[in-house]
PDB file of C-alpha atoms and ligand atoms in Angstrom:
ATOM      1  CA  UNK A 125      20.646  19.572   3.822  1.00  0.00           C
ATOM      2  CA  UNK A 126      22.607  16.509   2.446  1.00  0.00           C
ATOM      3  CA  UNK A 127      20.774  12.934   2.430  1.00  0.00           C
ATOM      4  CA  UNK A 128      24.067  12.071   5.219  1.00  0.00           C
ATOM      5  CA  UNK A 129      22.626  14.848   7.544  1.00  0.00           C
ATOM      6  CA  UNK A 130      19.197  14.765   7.047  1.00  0.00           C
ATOM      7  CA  UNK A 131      19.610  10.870   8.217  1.00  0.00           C
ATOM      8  CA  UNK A 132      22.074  11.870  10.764  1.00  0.00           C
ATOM      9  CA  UNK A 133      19.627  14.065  12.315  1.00  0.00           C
ATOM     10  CA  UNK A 134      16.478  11.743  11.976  1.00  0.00           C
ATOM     11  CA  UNK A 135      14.416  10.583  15.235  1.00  0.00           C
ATOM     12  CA  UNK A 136      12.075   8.331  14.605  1.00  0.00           C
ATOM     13  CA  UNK A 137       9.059   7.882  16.953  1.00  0.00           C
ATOM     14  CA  UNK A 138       6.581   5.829  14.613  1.00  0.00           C
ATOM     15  CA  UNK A 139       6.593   3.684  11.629  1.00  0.00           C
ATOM     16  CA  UNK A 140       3.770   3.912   9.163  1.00  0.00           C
ATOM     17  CA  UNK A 141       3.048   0.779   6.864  1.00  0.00           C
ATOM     18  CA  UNK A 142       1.500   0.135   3.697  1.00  0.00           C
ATOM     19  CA  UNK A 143      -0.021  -2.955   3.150  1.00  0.00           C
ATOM     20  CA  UNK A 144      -0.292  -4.261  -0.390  1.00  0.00           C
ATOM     21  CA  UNK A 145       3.132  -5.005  -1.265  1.00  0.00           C
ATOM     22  CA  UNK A 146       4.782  -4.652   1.469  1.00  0.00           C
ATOM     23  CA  UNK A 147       2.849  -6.934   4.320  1.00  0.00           C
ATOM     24  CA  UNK A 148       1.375  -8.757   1.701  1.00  0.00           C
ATOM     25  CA  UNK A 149       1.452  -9.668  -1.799  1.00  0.00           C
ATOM     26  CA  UNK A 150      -2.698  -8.767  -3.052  1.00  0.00           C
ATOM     27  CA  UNK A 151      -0.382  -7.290  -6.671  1.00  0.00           C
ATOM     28  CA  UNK A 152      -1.729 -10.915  -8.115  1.00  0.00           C
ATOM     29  CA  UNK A 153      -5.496 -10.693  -7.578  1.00  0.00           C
ATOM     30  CA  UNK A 154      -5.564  -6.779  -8.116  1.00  0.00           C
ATOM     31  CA  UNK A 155      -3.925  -7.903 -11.471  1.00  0.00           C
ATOM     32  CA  UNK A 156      -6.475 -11.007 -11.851  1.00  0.00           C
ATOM     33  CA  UNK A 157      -9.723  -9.195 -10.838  1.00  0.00           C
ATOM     34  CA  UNK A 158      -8.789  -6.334 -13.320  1.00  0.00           C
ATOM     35  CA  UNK A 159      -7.677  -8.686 -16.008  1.00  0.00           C
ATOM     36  CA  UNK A 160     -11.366 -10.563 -15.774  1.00  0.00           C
ATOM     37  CA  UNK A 161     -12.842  -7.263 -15.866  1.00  0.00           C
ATOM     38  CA  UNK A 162     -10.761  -5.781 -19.143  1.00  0.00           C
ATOM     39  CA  UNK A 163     -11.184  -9.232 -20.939  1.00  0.00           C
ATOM     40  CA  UNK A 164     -15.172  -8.697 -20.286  1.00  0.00           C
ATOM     41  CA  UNK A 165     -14.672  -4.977 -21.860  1.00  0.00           C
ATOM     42  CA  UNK A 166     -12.449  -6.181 -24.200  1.00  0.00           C
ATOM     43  CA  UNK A 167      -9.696  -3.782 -23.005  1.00  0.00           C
ATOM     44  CA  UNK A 168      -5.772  -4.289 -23.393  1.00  0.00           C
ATOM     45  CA  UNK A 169      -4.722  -4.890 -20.026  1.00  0.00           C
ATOM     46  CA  UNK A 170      -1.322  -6.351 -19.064  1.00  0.00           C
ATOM     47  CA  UNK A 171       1.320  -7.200 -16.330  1.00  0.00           C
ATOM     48  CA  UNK A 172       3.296  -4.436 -17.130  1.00  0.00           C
ATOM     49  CA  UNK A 173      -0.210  -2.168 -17.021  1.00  0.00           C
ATOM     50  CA  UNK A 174      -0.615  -3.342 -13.488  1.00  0.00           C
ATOM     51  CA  UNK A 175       2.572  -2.402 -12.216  1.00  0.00           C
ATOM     52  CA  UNK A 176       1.709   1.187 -12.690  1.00  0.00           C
ATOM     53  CA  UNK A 177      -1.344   0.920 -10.338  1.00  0.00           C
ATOM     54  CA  UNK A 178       0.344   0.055  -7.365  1.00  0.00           C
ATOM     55  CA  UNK A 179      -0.522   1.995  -4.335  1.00  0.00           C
ATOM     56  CA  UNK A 180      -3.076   3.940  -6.446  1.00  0.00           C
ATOM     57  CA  UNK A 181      -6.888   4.055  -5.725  1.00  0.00           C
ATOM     58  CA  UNK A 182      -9.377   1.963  -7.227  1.00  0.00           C
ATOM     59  CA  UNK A 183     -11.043   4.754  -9.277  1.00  0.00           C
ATOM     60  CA  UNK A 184      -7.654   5.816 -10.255  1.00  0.00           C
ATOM     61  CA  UNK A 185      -6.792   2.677 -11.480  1.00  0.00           C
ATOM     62  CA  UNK A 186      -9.623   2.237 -13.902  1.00  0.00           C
ATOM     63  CA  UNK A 187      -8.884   5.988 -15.308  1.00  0.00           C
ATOM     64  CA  UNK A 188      -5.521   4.705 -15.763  1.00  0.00           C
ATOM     65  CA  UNK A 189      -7.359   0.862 -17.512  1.00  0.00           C
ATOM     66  CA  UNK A 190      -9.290   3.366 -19.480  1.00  0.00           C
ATOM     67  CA  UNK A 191      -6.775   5.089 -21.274  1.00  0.00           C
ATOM     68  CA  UNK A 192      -9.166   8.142 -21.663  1.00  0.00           C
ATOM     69  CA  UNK A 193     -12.034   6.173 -23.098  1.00  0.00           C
ATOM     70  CA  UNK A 194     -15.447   7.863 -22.644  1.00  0.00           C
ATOM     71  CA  UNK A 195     -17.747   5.747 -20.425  1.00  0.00           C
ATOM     72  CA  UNK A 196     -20.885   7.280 -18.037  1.00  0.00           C
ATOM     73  CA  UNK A 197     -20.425   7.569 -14.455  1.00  0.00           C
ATOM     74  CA  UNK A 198     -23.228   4.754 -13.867  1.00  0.00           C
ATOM     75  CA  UNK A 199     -20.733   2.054 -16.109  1.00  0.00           C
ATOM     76  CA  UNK A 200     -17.550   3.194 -14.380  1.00  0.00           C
ATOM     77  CA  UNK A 201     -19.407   2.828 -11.251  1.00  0.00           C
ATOM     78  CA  UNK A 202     -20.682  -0.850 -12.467  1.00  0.00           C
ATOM     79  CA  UNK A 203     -17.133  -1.733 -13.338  1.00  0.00           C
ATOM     80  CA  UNK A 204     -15.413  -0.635  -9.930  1.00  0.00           C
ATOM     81  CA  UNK A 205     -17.843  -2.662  -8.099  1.00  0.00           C
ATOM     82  CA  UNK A 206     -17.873  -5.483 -10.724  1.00  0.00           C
ATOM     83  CA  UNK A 207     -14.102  -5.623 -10.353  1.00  0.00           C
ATOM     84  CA  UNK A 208     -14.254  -5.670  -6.857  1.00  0.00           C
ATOM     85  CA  UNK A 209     -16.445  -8.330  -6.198  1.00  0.00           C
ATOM     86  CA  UNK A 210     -13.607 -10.189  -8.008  1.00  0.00           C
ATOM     87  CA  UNK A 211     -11.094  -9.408  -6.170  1.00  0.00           C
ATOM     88  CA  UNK A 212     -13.377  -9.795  -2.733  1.00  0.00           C
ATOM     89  CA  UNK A 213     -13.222 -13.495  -3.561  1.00  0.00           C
ATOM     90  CA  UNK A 214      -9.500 -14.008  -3.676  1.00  0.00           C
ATOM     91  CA  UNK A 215      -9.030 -12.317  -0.737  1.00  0.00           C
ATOM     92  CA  UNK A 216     -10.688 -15.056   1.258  1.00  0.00           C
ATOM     93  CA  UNK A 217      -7.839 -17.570   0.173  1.00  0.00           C
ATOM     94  CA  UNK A 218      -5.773 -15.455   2.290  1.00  0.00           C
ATOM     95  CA  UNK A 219      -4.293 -16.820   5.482  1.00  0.00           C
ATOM     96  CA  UNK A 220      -1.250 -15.845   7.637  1.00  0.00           C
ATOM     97  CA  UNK A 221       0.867 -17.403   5.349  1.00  0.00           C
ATOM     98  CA  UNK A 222       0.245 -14.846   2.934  1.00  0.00           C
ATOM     99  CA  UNK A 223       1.965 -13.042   5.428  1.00  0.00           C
ATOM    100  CA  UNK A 224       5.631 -11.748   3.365  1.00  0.00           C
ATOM    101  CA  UNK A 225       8.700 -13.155   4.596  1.00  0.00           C
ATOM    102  CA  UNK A 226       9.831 -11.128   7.513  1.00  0.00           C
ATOM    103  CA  UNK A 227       7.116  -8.829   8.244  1.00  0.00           C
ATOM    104  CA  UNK A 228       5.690  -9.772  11.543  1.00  0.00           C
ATOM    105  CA  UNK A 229       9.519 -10.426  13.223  1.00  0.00           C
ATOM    106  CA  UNK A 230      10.001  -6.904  12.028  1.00  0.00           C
ATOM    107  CA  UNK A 231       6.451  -5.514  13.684  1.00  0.00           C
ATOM    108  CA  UNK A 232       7.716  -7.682  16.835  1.00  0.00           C
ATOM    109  CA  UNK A 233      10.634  -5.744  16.908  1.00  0.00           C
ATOM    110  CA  UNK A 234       9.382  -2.184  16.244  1.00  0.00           C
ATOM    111  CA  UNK A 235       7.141  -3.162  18.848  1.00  0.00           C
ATOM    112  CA  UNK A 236       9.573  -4.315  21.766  1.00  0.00           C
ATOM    113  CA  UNK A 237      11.534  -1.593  21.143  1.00  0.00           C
ATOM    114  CA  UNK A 238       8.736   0.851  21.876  1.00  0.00           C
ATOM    115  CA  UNK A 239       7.857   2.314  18.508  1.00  0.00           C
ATOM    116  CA  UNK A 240       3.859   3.234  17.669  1.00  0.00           C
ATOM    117  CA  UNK A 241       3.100   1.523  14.780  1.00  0.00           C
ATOM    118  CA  UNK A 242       0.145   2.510  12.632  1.00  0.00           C
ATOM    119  CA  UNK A 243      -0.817   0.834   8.983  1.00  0.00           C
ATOM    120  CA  UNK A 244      -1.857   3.221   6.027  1.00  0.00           C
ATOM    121  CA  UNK A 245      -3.037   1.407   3.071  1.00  0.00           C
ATOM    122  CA  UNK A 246      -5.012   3.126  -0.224  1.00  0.00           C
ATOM    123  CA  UNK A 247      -7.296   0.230  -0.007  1.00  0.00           C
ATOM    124  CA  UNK A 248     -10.823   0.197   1.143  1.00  0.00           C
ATOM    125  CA  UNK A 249     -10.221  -3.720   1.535  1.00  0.00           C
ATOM    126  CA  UNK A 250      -7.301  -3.237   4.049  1.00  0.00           C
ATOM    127  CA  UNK A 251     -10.076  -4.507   7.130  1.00  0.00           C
ATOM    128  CA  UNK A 252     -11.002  -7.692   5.608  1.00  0.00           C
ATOM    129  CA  UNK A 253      -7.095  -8.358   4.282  1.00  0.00           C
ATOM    130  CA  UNK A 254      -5.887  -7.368   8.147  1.00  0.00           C
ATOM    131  CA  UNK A 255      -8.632  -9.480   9.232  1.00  0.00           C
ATOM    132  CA  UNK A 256      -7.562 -12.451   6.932  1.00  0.00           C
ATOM    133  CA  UNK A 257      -4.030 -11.547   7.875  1.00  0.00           C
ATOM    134  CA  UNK A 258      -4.395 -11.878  11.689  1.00  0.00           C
ATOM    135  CA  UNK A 259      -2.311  -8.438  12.691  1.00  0.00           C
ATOM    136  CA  UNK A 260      -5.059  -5.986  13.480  1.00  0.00           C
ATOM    137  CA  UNK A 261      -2.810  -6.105  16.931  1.00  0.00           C
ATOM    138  CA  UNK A 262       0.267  -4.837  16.001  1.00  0.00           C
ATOM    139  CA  UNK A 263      -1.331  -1.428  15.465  1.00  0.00           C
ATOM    140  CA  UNK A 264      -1.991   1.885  17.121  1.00  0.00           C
ATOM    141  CA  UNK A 265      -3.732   2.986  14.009  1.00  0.00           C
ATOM    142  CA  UNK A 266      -5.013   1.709  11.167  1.00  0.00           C
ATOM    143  CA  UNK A 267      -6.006   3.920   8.353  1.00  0.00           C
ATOM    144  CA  UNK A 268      -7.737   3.044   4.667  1.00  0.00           C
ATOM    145  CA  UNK A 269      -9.173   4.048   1.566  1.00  0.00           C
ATOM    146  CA  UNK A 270     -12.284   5.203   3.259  1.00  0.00           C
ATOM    147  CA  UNK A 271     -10.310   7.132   5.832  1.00  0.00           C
ATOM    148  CA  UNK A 272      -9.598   9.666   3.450  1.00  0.00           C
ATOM    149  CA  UNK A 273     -10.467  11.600   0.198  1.00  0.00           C
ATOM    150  CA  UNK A 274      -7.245  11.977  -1.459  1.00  0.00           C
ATOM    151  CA  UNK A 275      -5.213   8.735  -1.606  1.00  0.00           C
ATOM    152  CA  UNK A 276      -1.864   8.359  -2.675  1.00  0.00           C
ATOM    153  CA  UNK A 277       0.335  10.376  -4.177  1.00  0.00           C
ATOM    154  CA  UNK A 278      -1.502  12.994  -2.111  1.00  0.00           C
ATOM    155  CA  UNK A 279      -0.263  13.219   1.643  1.00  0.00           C
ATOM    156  CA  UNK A 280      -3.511  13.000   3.203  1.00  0.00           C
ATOM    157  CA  UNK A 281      -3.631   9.582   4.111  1.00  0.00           C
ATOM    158  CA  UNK A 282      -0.274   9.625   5.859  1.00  0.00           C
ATOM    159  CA  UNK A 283      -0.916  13.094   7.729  1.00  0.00           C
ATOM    160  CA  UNK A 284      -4.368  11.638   8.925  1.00  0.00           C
ATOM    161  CA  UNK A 285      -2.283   8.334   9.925  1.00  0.00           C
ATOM    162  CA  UNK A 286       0.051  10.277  12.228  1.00  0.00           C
ATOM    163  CA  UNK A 287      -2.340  12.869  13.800  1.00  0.00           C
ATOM    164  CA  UNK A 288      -4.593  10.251  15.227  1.00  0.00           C
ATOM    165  CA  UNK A 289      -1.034   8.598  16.579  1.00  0.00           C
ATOM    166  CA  UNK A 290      -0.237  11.707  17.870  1.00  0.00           C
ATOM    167  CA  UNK A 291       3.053  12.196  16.270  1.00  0.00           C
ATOM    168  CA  UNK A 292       4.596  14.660  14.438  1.00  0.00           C
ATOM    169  CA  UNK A 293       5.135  14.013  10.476  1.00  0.00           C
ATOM    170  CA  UNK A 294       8.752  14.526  10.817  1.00  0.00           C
ATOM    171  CA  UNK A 295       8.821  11.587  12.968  1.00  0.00           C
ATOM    172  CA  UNK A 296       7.197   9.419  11.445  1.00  0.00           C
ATOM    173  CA  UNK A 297       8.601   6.774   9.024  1.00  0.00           C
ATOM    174  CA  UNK A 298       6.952   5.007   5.922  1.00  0.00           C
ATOM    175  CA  UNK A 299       7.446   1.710   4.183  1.00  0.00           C
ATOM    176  CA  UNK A 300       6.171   1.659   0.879  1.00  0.00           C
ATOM    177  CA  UNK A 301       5.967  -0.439  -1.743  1.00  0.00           C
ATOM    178  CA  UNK A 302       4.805   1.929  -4.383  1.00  0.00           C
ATOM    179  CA  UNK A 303       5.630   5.088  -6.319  1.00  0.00           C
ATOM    180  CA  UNK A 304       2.568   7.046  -5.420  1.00  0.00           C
ATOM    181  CA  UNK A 305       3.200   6.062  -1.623  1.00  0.00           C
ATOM    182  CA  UNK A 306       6.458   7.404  -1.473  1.00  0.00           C
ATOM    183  CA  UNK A 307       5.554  10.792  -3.116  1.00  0.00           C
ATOM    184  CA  UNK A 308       2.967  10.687  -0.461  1.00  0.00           C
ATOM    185  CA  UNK A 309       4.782   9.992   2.535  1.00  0.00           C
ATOM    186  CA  UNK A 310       7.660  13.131   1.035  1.00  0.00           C
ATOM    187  CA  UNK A 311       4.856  15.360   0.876  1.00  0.00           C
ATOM    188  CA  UNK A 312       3.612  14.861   4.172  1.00  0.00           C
ATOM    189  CA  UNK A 313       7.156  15.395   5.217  1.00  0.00           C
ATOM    190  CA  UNK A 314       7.658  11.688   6.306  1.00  0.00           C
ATOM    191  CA  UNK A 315      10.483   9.234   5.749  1.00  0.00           C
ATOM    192  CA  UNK A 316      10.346   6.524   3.690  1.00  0.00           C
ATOM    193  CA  UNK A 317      11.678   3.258   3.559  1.00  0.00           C
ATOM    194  CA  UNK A 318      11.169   1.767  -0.165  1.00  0.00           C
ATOM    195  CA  UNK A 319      10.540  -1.885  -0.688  1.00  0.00           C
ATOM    196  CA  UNK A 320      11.548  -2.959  -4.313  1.00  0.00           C
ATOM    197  CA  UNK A 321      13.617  -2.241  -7.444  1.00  0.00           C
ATOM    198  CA  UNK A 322      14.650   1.785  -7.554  1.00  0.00           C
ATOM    199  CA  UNK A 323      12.757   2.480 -10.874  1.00  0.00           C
ATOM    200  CA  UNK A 324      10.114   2.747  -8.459  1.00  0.00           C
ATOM    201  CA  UNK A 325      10.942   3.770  -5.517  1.00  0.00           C
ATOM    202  CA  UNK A 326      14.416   5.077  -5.919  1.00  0.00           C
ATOM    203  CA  UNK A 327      13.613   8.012  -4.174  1.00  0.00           C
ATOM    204  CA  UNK A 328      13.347   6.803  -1.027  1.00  0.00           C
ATOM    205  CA  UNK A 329      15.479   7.704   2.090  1.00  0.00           C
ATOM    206  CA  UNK A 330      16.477   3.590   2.389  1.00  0.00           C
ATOM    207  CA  UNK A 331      15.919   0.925  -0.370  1.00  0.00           C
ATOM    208  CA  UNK A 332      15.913  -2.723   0.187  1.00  0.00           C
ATOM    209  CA  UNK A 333      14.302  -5.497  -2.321  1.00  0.00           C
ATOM    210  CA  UNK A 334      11.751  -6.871   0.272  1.00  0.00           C
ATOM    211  CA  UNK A 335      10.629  -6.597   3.884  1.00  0.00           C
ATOM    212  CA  UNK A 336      12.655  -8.966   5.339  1.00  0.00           C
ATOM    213  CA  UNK A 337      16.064  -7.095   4.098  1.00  0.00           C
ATOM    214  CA  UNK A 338      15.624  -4.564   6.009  1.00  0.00           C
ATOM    215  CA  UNK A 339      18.567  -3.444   8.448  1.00  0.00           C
ATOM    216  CA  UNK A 340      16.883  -1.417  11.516  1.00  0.00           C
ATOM    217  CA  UNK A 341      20.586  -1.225  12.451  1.00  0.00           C
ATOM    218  CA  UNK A 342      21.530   1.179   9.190  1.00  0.00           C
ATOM    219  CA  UNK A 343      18.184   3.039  10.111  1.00  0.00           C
ATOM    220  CA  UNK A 344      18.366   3.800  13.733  1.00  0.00           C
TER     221      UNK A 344
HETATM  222  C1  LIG B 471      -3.627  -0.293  -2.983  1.00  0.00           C
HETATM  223  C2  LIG B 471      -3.176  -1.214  -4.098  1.00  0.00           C
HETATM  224  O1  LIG B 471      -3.127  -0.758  -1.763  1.00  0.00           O
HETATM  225  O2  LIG B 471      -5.051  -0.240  -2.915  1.00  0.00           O
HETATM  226  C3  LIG B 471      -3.806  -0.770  -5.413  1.00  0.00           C
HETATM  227  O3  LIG B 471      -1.760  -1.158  -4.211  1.00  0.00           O
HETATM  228  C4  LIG B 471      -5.325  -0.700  -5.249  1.00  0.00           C
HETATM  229  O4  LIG B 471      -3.448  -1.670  -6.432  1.00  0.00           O
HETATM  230  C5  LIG B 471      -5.679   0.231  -4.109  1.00  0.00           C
HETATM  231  O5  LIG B 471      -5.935  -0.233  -6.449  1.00  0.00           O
HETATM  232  C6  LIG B 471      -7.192   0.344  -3.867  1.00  0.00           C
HETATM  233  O6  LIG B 471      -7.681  -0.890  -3.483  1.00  0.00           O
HETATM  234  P1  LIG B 471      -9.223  -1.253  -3.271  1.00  0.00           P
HETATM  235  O7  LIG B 471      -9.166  -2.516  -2.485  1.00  0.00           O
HETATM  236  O8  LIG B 471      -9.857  -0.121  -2.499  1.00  0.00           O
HETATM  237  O9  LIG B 471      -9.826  -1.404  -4.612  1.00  0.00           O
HETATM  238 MG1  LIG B 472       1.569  -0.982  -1.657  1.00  0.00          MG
END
């Protein structure tokens, strides 16, 4: 099936969104928290490194920090929660403002027009950044990085997302931010909106540079 068809033919029921990235910009204090933490370990660690961890887990990302370095379980454990208690802190300068241009006009509208909306985020912060955030509301569902094993690039975060909606995959459509979340969102036979240059998420059904581009119009 062509990309022309497969759009032709696409009903959409739900939309499914990530949250760092696309909601809201936490990119800068994932980058800050792990920067504190490599400086400590005397690690290279740049902005260019941290692009490559977005959307991916927590562990994942310090695998990715480590570069295959040896360390025990106990350290790597030490240095997850070490860098998280970092990042913890920013998060309570958040406020609604931290809220990306456009987002909740486009939740407002998803939601007058009778969509279910659910949020799926790799993060095991997503509660206290929702929270922070004020949009707990908007959604039907929201599902984290304790609501499944496998994050992202794996689909199960997604597939859990739209059974406890009660929709089908195939009706269900993503906005991600990252890499990993759109191979997610493909493999749980999703749609996917991609938010950002298309290095990274070029293979998305739709492509726009931020959240408030989008055109529901070209879409539905
Ligand atoms: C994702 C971020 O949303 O959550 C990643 O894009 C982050 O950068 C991941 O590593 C896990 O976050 P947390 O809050 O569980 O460490
Ligand atoms: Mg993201």
């Amino acid at each position: 099936m062509t990309g022309a068809a497969k759009k032709h033919r696409m009903k959409i029921a739900a939309f499914i969104f990530d949250l760092d990235g696309v909601l809201t910009d936490t990119a800068e204090y994932h980058f800050l928290a792990w920067k504190r933490l490599a400086e400590e370990e005397k690690l290279p660690f740049s902005r260019e490194d941290n692009e490559k961890l977005r959307g991916v887990s927590r562990r994942a990302s310090l695998d990715l920090i480590l570069q295959g370095r040896e360390m025990s379980e106990k350290k790597i454990r030490e240095m997850m929660d070490r860098k998280n208690g970092y990042y913890r802190a920013y998060l309570e300068k958040i406020t609604e403002k931290d809220l990306l241009p456009g987002s909740i006009d486009l939740l407002r509208e998803l939601q007058t027009k009778g969509f279910k909306l659910a949020l799926a985020s790799a993060s095991k912060n997503a509660p206290r950044v929702i929270e922070r955030l004020g949009i707990a509301s908007f959604f039907d569902v929201i599902a984290d990085g304790n609501s499944v094993e496998k994050t992202k690039p794996a689909p199960d975060l997604f597939l859990f997302t739209a059974e406890k909606m009660g929709v089908p995959p195939a009706y269900c459509l993503v906005v991600e931010d990252a890499e990993a979340g759109i191979a997610a969102a493909q493999a749980a036979g999703m749609y996917t909106i991609g938010i950002g240059p298309t290095d990274r998420v070029g293979s998305a059904d739709y492509i726009y540079p931020s959240v408030s581009e989008i055109k529901l119009e070209d879409i539905l």
